[in-house]
Amino acid sequence: MVTADAFTAGKLPMKFLLMWFLALSPGLSGVPSSIPPAPRVWIWAWDRPEDLRFLAPDDAGVAIFVLGIHVGPEGLALRHRTAPLRLSPGMHRISVVRLDIVPPYLDDVHLEEVVAAIRMEALVEGVEGLQVDFDASRSQRPLYRRLITRLRGDGAIKVPITMTALASWCMGDRWIMDLPVDGAVVMLFQMGQGTSEALAWLRRGRPLAGPVGKSLSWGISTNQPLPASPPENARTFVFNPFPWTPAAFKRALFLVTK
């Protein structure tokens, strides 16, 4: 099995860094699909060294931070993954793109630059999906809608497109209900000012809802237990504030199934 021992920040060409995790799990190719990949439990592998070889393909999928995109007054800046990651062969993987967009509006030129960066830098061969992570403000919702619509209309993107969603977007504020995505992940940790409202919502057993007719996954953290467990048929994405270990993964499974 190929490992990531040689992949450290600043020692390899940037484009090569984008390809390193493909070699860790050969044989998977992105195919056109409107259905997100199969595992029920997914773990986020953020930009830090991770050794996940204790996981088998049937244990969980891995949502891998691949690219950060910052758009500010000076234009667009990309932050590629630089931390090593070790996986067992055959693991289900999706790419995660984190967006940090400062202005409330992007003209067509800058919007196309963001779409092109995702298309060319994040969709490494072998990933089975794309997850867009953007905490859009209220004023940025039209921008986000344009971006998702543009990604969905890009014929070169042949994998399911999902998004993370603030908890409020899946409770009373349903502005994402008609977005053209294949699913959403409601983020139920690090909720900031919306924490009390979201926890009260869950304690009352009220349902969470995402885009109409699409899958809604739960996003939880190993260090922030919730007053309710994910629905039995829901996919769950789990964040760990420290590098993953077998014990941390066992904790994640407990939170998903308790």
PDB file of N, CA, C and O in Angstrom, residues 171 197-209 218 227-229 231:
ATOM      1  N   MET A 171     -34.149  24.431   9.995  1.00  0.00           N
ATOM      2  CA  MET A 171     -35.235  24.551  10.962  1.00  0.00           C
ATOM      3  C   MET A 171     -36.290  25.485  10.376  1.00  0.00           C
ATOM      4  O   MET A 171     -36.937  25.152   9.397  1.00  0.00           O
ATOM      5  N   GLU A 197     -31.135  27.748  20.341  1.00  0.00           N
ATOM      6  CA  GLU A 197     -32.326  27.488  19.536  1.00  0.00           C
ATOM      7  C   GLU A 197     -32.287  26.090  18.932  1.00  0.00           C
ATOM      8  O   GLU A 197     -33.285  25.357  18.944  1.00  0.00           O
ATOM      9  N   ALA A 198     -31.112  25.710  18.406  1.00  0.00           N
ATOM     10  CA  ALA A 198     -30.998  24.393  17.775  1.00  0.00           C
ATOM     11  C   ALA A 198     -31.168  23.268  18.795  1.00  0.00           C
ATOM     12  O   ALA A 198     -31.851  22.269  18.525  1.00  0.00           O
ATOM     13  N   LEU A 199     -30.548  23.401  19.969  1.00  0.00           N
ATOM     14  CA  LEU A 199     -30.672  22.367  20.990  1.00  0.00           C
ATOM     15  C   LEU A 199     -32.110  22.249  21.477  1.00  0.00           C
ATOM     16  O   LEU A 199     -32.615  21.134  21.697  1.00  0.00           O
ATOM     17  N   ALA A 200     -32.788  23.378  21.625  1.00  0.00           N
ATOM     18  CA  ALA A 200     -34.197  23.341  22.023  1.00  0.00           C
ATOM     19  C   ALA A 200     -35.043  22.654  20.951  1.00  0.00           C
ATOM     20  O   ALA A 200     -35.969  21.891  21.258  1.00  0.00           O
ATOM     21  N   TRP A 201     -34.746  22.929  19.709  1.00  0.00           N
ATOM     22  CA  TRP A 201     -35.447  22.312  18.586  1.00  0.00           C
ATOM     23  C   TRP A 201     -35.304  20.787  18.647  1.00  0.00           C
ATOM     24  O   TRP A 201     -36.285  20.047  18.491  1.00  0.00           O
ATOM     25  N   LEU A 202     -34.080  20.318  18.901  1.00  0.00           N
ATOM     26  CA  LEU A 202     -33.839  18.883  18.964  1.00  0.00           C
ATOM     27  C   LEU A 202     -34.490  18.255  20.190  1.00  0.00           C
ATOM     28  O   LEU A 202     -35.028  17.143  20.119  1.00  0.00           O
ATOM     29  N   ARG A 203     -34.451  18.951  21.323  1.00  0.00           N
ATOM     30  CA  ARG A 203     -35.072  18.402  22.541  1.00  0.00           C
ATOM     31  C   ARG A 203     -36.565  18.200  22.357  1.00  0.00           C
ATOM     32  O   ARG A 203     -37.154  17.260  22.918  1.00  0.00           O
ATOM     33  N   ARG A 204     -37.199  19.067  21.584  1.00  0.00           N
ATOM     34  CA  ARG A 204     -38.642  18.944  21.344  1.00  0.00           C
ATOM     35  C   ARG A 204     -38.952  17.895  20.282  1.00  0.00           C
ATOM     36  O   ARG A 204     -40.119  17.631  19.996  1.00  0.00           O
ATOM     37  N   GLY A 205     -37.926  17.306  19.708  1.00  0.00           N
ATOM     38  CA  GLY A 205     -38.147  16.274  18.712  1.00  0.00           C
ATOM     39  C   GLY A 205     -38.641  16.793  17.382  1.00  0.00           C
ATOM     40  O   GLY A 205     -39.216  16.036  16.586  1.00  0.00           O
ATOM     41  N   ARG A 206     -38.405  18.059  17.104  1.00  0.00           N
ATOM     42  CA  ARG A 206     -38.869  18.634  15.844  1.00  0.00           C
ATOM     43  C   ARG A 206     -37.941  18.206  14.712  1.00  0.00           C
ATOM     44  O   ARG A 206     -36.730  18.083  14.891  1.00  0.00           O
ATOM     45  N   PRO A 207     -38.490  17.962  13.532  1.00  0.00           N
ATOM     46  CA  PRO A 207     -37.654  17.446  12.439  1.00  0.00           C
ATOM     47  C   PRO A 207     -36.795  18.537  11.813  1.00  0.00           C
ATOM     48  O   PRO A 207     -37.143  19.729  11.816  1.00  0.00           O
ATOM     49  N   LEU A 208     -35.680  18.120  11.277  1.00  0.00           N
ATOM     50  CA  LEU A 208     -34.823  18.980  10.471  1.00  0.00           C
ATOM     51  C   LEU A 208     -35.091  18.668   9.003  1.00  0.00           C
ATOM     52  O   LEU A 208     -35.352  17.523   8.644  1.00  0.00           O
ATOM     53  N   ALA A 209     -35.028  19.677   8.161  1.00  0.00           N
ATOM     54  CA  ALA A 209     -35.346  19.481   6.749  1.00  0.00           C
ATOM     55  C   ALA A 209     -34.330  20.198   5.878  1.00  0.00           C
ATOM     56  O   ALA A 209     -33.917  21.322   6.175  1.00  0.00           O
ATOM     57  N   TRP A 218     -26.624  14.411   9.022  1.00  0.00           N
ATOM     58  CA  TRP A 218     -26.312  15.157  10.243  1.00  0.00           C
ATOM     59  C   TRP A 218     -24.806  15.341  10.341  1.00  0.00           C
ATOM     60  O   TRP A 218     -24.032  14.410  10.061  1.00  0.00           O
ATOM     61  N   PRO A 227     -28.761  16.408  22.319  1.00  0.00           N
ATOM     62  CA  PRO A 227     -29.865  15.806  23.067  1.00  0.00           C
ATOM     63  C   PRO A 227     -30.682  14.818  22.242  1.00  0.00           C
ATOM     64  O   PRO A 227     -31.667  14.273  22.742  1.00  0.00           O
ATOM     65  N   ALA A 228     -30.314  14.606  21.008  1.00  0.00           N
ATOM     66  CA  ALA A 228     -31.009  13.646  20.150  1.00  0.00           C
ATOM     67  C   ALA A 228     -29.989  12.975  19.248  1.00  0.00           C
ATOM     68  O   ALA A 228     -28.932  13.537  18.953  1.00  0.00           O
ATOM     69  N   SER A 229     -30.315  11.758  18.828  1.00  0.00           N
ATOM     70  CA  SER A 229     -29.434  11.029  17.918  1.00  0.00           C
ATOM     71  C   SER A 229     -29.918  11.211  16.484  1.00  0.00           C
ATOM     72  O   SER A 229     -31.098  11.483  16.245  1.00  0.00           O
ATOM     73  N   PRO A 231     -31.422  10.403  12.892  1.00  0.00           N
ATOM     74  CA  PRO A 231     -32.396   9.385  12.476  1.00  0.00           C
ATOM     75  C   PRO A 231     -31.679   8.125  11.993  1.00  0.00           C
ATOM     76  O   PRO A 231     -30.566   8.182  11.459  1.00  0.00           O
TER      77      PRO A 231
END
